[in-house]
Amino acid sequence: MPFLVADIGGTHGRVALMRASRDEGRLVEMLASRIFVCAQFSSLSDLLQAFVEAEVQAPVKHCVLACAGQIMGNEVVNDNLAWPIHLAQLRDALDLDEVAVLNDFEALAYALDGPLADGSRHLCGPNTHASGPTLIVGPGTGLGAALHVPGPAGGFVLATEAGQMDFAPNSVRERAILAHLAPQGGYVAFEHIVSGPGLLTLYAVLCALDGETPTLATPEAVTTAAVARGDAYAVEAVEIFCAALGSFTGNLAMAFMATGGVYLAGGFLSSLFDLLQHSLFEERFLHGRSARAVLSHVPVRVTEHGLHGVHGAARWYLRHGTSQPAALRQAAAGGVGA
């Protein structure tokens, strides 16, 4: 039976109608898909209803959500979503029998078994496909990360909230930025620096530190100005962003011993690829001394987000739905993620 799959981020909602593939070479088959701007809808149920009315011909009773954030009871908790997500309300509004939920980067990690690796661009490290745990990192509206650990029956995935880890400055300029963001000290998450909104924050803080008035109002405007080298503060903001992303990714690669490689996911990074290549990302990723010997063997690639999260969520659903139906019924009733 076809089922709904939605990959819901802070900015876009990617929705598809999927079913188990009849082709032995593929696990899932996509029947229809659309990408929505979350802010144009008052709730997730309205967004999904728009897709159902446009693309679904027969009643659909099963839905799997890949969402930024974590599942707490009957709610998805995340500061970057356009609206709160209450699973019981969603189930009732769409007359669903089942709503299963997993983290959005967890879904991307499950896509490693499918299309995620295809079409990626090599950034640094050896240009080979190594074995071992593989890390997925992506700055967008927030900062997500997950780890795929190979093993029998496809291995398993660890979801994280790594974007909420404390930002650690590496340069004098970064120390000044941190002091400006937290003048009395305290917690500043990596996500507040390494994300789309974080890039805009960097730009505004750099202007403020030099007593200048910011003229760019969106992350896209900062990115465009940096690529064109038309604004010195935009260029510096992107340089610091890329360097901090290198530190963050290298920290996780060390923590998880990601010998299988790293995928940096998202259209945001793809638009910055040339600047990322010539930035301090690799130097900061490698860290120093003994860590460098390990991390220099880790391949790092950049890939588009696209519909990979939808594919990964569908693959997770079919794998767990056929072997652990009770777990999915629990997810529908109590909001328990994988």
XYZ file of C-alpha atoms in Angstrom:
338
model
C 0.000 0.000 0.000
C 1.280 3.526 -0.741
C 2.223 5.672 2.257
C 3.030 9.335 2.854
C 6.603 10.403 3.581
C 7.495 13.934 4.667
C 10.918 15.428 5.363
C 10.168 18.559 7.387
C 12.888 21.119 7.996
C 12.844 24.661 9.262
C 12.333 26.120 5.780
C 11.078 23.439 3.372
C 8.764 20.449 3.595
C 9.511 17.696 1.089
C 6.555 15.320 0.715
C 6.174 12.171 -1.349
C 3.813 9.283 -1.936
C 5.878 6.090 -1.742
C 5.445 2.336 -1.801
C 7.633 -0.743 -1.630
C 9.242 -1.225 -5.032
C 8.308 -4.102 -7.291
C 11.802 -3.857 -8.773
C 14.188 -6.183 -6.936
C 17.009 -3.681 -7.438
C 15.211 -0.944 -5.492
C 13.676 -0.910 -2.038
C 11.225 1.969 -2.529
C 9.336 3.558 -5.410
C 8.286 7.213 -5.505
C 4.836 7.782 -7.005
C 4.646 11.575 -6.569
C 6.542 14.338 -4.775
C 6.402 18.059 -4.064
C 8.473 20.614 -2.146
C 6.611 23.191 -0.054
C 7.671 26.337 1.812
C 6.697 25.661 5.422
C 5.968 29.307 6.248
C 3.156 29.334 3.674
C 1.094 26.941 5.836
C -0.392 27.380 9.284
C 0.383 23.814 10.369
C 1.977 20.580 9.205
C -1.438 19.015 8.727
C -2.375 21.833 6.299
C 0.855 21.268 4.365
C 0.278 17.524 4.101
C -3.378 18.040 3.210
C -2.303 20.264 0.289
C -0.141 17.421 -1.009
C -2.907 14.837 -0.537
C -5.437 16.970 -2.414
C -3.015 17.519 -5.290
C -1.349 14.126 -5.645
C -3.184 11.324 -3.818
C -6.047 9.529 -5.553
C -6.964 6.912 -2.911
C -7.077 7.152 0.903
C -3.664 6.858 2.569
C -3.581 5.616 6.166
C 0.139 5.497 6.951
C 2.639 8.341 7.234
C 6.299 8.601 8.224
C 7.832 11.947 9.198
C 11.494 12.898 9.156
C 11.627 16.018 11.333
C 14.283 18.366 12.597
C 14.305 17.938 16.369
C 13.520 15.165 18.796
C 10.323 13.380 19.828
C 9.154 14.192 23.351
C 5.937 12.411 24.225
C 3.384 13.401 21.586
C 5.322 16.417 20.262
C 8.325 17.121 18.050
C 10.545 19.579 19.921
C 12.660 21.966 17.835
C 13.136 25.737 17.838
C 13.648 25.908 14.060
C 10.335 24.456 12.872
C 7.725 26.815 11.474
C 5.063 25.494 13.860
C 4.690 22.924 16.666
C 4.036 19.350 15.556
C 1.572 17.356 17.664
C 1.329 13.781 16.431
C -2.175 13.047 17.734
C -3.549 16.191 16.076
C -1.839 15.287 12.824
C -3.198 11.746 12.899
C -6.746 12.975 13.536
C -6.625 15.791 10.968
C -5.584 13.465 8.133
C -7.508 10.415 9.386
C -4.331 8.337 9.610
C -4.003 4.974 11.293
C -0.292 5.433 11.925
C 2.299 8.196 12.155
C 5.914 7.088 12.588
C 8.646 9.652 13.262
C 12.423 9.830 13.035
C 14.992 12.628 13.056
C 15.605 14.269 9.659
C 19.348 13.591 9.648
C 18.689 10.063 10.801
C 16.629 9.722 7.610
C 19.485 11.142 5.529
C 21.824 8.561 7.048
C 19.470 5.755 5.996
C 19.676 7.144 2.455
C 23.351 6.152 2.388
C 22.120 2.717 1.346
C 20.468 4.386 -1.627
C 20.916 7.587 -3.613
C 22.689 9.936 -1.148
C 26.224 9.041 -2.244
C 25.411 9.436 -5.938
C 26.335 12.782 -7.427
C 28.354 13.986 -4.444
C 31.439 16.172 -4.968
C 34.777 15.413 -3.345
C 35.932 18.181 -0.994
C 39.018 16.880 0.819
C 40.739 13.746 2.079
C 41.244 10.658 -0.099
C 38.906 10.457 -3.080
C 37.868 6.903 -2.266
C 34.866 5.161 -0.735
C 36.135 3.775 2.562
C 34.480 1.390 5.015
C 33.418 2.152 8.551
C 31.027 4.566 10.283
C 29.858 7.392 8.009
C 28.929 10.845 9.265
C 26.204 13.069 7.770
C 26.405 16.790 8.645
C 24.252 19.587 7.307
C 23.910 23.292 8.085
C 20.581 24.737 6.968
C 17.961 26.477 9.079
C 19.663 24.596 11.914
C 22.674 22.269 12.153
C 22.056 18.516 11.977
C 24.221 15.414 12.193
C 23.784 11.627 12.258
C 26.006 8.578 12.013
C 25.510 5.440 9.915
C 27.255 2.374 11.355
C 27.572 -0.527 8.891
C 26.569 -4.021 9.944
C 24.216 -6.913 9.241
C 20.906 -6.038 7.566
C 22.125 -2.577 6.649
C 23.601 -1.625 10.018
C 22.062 1.079 12.170
C 21.906 4.862 12.523
C 22.595 7.098 15.512
C 20.670 10.380 15.582
C 22.301 13.317 17.380
C 21.659 16.859 18.552
C 25.299 17.737 17.891
C 24.379 21.190 16.578
C 23.545 22.156 20.155
C 27.135 21.582 21.346
C 29.033 24.634 22.627
C 30.815 26.681 20.000
C 34.578 26.826 20.624
C 36.467 29.741 18.990
C 39.747 28.953 17.258
C 41.020 32.418 16.292
C 41.219 35.836 17.942
C 38.465 37.086 15.609
C 36.230 34.165 16.622
C 36.874 34.946 20.296
C 35.682 38.494 19.669
C 32.552 37.145 17.966
C 31.804 34.853 20.895
C 32.347 37.700 23.363
C 29.915 39.864 21.380
C 27.273 37.101 21.328
C 27.693 36.281 25.028
C 29.223 39.350 26.717
C 28.560 37.923 30.186
C 29.695 34.450 29.219
C 27.382 31.461 28.869
C 26.224 29.018 26.251
C 26.445 29.652 22.499
C 25.602 26.634 20.354
C 27.531 25.745 17.191
C 24.161 26.026 15.428
C 24.143 29.777 16.173
C 27.287 30.102 14.023
C 27.173 27.194 11.563
C 23.766 27.474 9.875
C 21.978 29.780 7.449
C 20.791 32.115 10.230
C 24.238 31.688 11.816
C 25.922 33.018 8.678
C 23.727 36.129 8.852
C 24.598 36.447 12.552
C 28.321 36.261 11.734
C 27.947 38.971 9.117
C 26.046 41.291 11.481
C 28.499 40.739 14.358
C 31.538 41.379 12.144
C 29.978 44.667 11.027
C 29.215 45.583 14.645
C 32.754 44.794 15.807
C 34.126 47.267 13.270
C 31.430 49.884 13.878
C 29.816 49.408 10.471
C 26.121 49.187 9.584
C 25.045 45.872 7.983
C 23.558 46.248 4.506
C 22.648 42.589 3.842
C 19.489 41.154 5.400
C 19.375 37.441 4.493
C 21.770 34.475 4.469
C 21.250 34.240 0.694
C 22.324 37.858 0.277
C 25.475 37.216 2.331
C 26.266 34.124 0.267
C 25.736 35.971 -3.040
C 27.897 38.905 -1.933
C 30.653 36.552 -0.763
C 30.677 34.604 -4.030
C 30.881 37.899 -5.962
C 33.402 39.241 -3.429
C 31.288 42.374 -3.342
C 31.244 42.871 0.450
C 34.294 42.367 2.665
C 32.234 41.423 5.710
C 30.234 38.874 3.723
C 33.486 37.323 2.515
C 34.866 37.177 6.072
C 31.585 35.765 7.421
C 31.684 32.904 4.911
C 35.369 32.263 5.679
C 34.652 31.983 9.409
C 31.549 29.886 8.726
C 33.556 27.391 6.652
C 36.354 27.234 9.220
C 33.922 26.664 12.105
C 32.147 23.973 10.058
C 35.537 22.282 9.651
C 36.122 22.285 13.414
C 32.621 21.002 14.150
C 32.829 18.224 11.546
C 36.321 17.189 12.610
C 35.195 16.997 16.243
C 32.389 14.612 15.305
C 34.595 12.582 12.972
C 37.030 12.052 15.868
C 34.289 11.311 18.387
C 32.685 8.651 16.178
C 35.844 7.505 14.326
C 34.061 8.133 11.015
C 36.481 6.119 8.887
C 33.743 5.564 6.295
C 33.803 9.256 5.454
C 31.785 12.433 5.886
C 28.922 13.781 3.763
C 28.123 17.484 4.045
C 24.497 17.728 2.936
C 22.410 20.603 1.679
C 21.902 23.021 -1.194
C 23.229 25.801 1.042
C 26.708 24.237 1.024
C 26.523 23.331 -2.647
C 26.130 27.021 -3.489
C 29.300 27.718 -1.476
C 31.316 24.796 -2.814
C 34.069 26.822 -4.498
C 34.512 29.038 -1.431
C 34.441 25.952 0.800
C 37.216 24.364 -1.281
C 39.502 27.368 -0.789
C 38.629 27.983 2.860
C 40.174 26.805 6.125
C 37.641 23.956 6.302
C 40.200 21.209 5.675
C 42.826 22.657 8.028
C 40.302 23.005 10.832
C 38.799 19.576 10.068
C 42.212 17.935 10.449
C 42.926 19.563 13.838
C 46.495 18.730 14.890
C 49.104 16.203 16.005
C 47.730 12.664 16.423
C 44.213 13.620 15.283
C 45.579 14.724 11.902
C 47.009 11.259 11.214
C 43.533 9.745 11.616
C 41.424 12.453 9.995
C 43.662 12.811 6.927
C 42.356 9.370 5.831
C 38.684 10.414 6.079
C 37.087 11.388 2.729
C 34.775 14.409 2.864
C 32.139 15.012 0.182
C 29.393 17.582 -0.420
C 25.977 16.437 -1.615
C 22.617 18.058 -2.310
C 19.851 17.438 0.232
C 17.163 17.048 -2.427
C 14.707 14.239 -1.728
C 17.311 12.050 -0.032
C 15.645 12.519 3.366
C 12.340 11.305 1.917
C 14.036 8.245 0.439
C 15.872 7.516 3.689
C 12.719 7.842 5.791
C 10.875 5.483 3.442
C 13.695 2.940 3.630
C 13.683 3.169 7.432
C 9.909 2.716 7.488
C 9.928 -0.369 5.280
C 12.801 -1.934 7.190
C 11.276 -1.369 10.622
C 7.659 -1.560 9.554
C 7.938 -5.112 8.302
C 9.936 -6.454 11.238
C 8.777 -4.294 14.159
C 5.172 -3.239 13.640
C 4.631 -2.845 17.371
C 7.339 -0.177 17.502
C 5.594 1.788 14.781
C 2.235 1.522 16.503
C 3.967 2.883 19.608
C 5.349 5.740 17.535
C 1.854 6.565 16.317
C 0.373 6.484 19.783
C 3.119 7.999 21.884
C 5.449 9.835 19.559
C 8.453 7.631 20.174
C 11.118 8.110 17.496
C 13.532 5.482 16.255
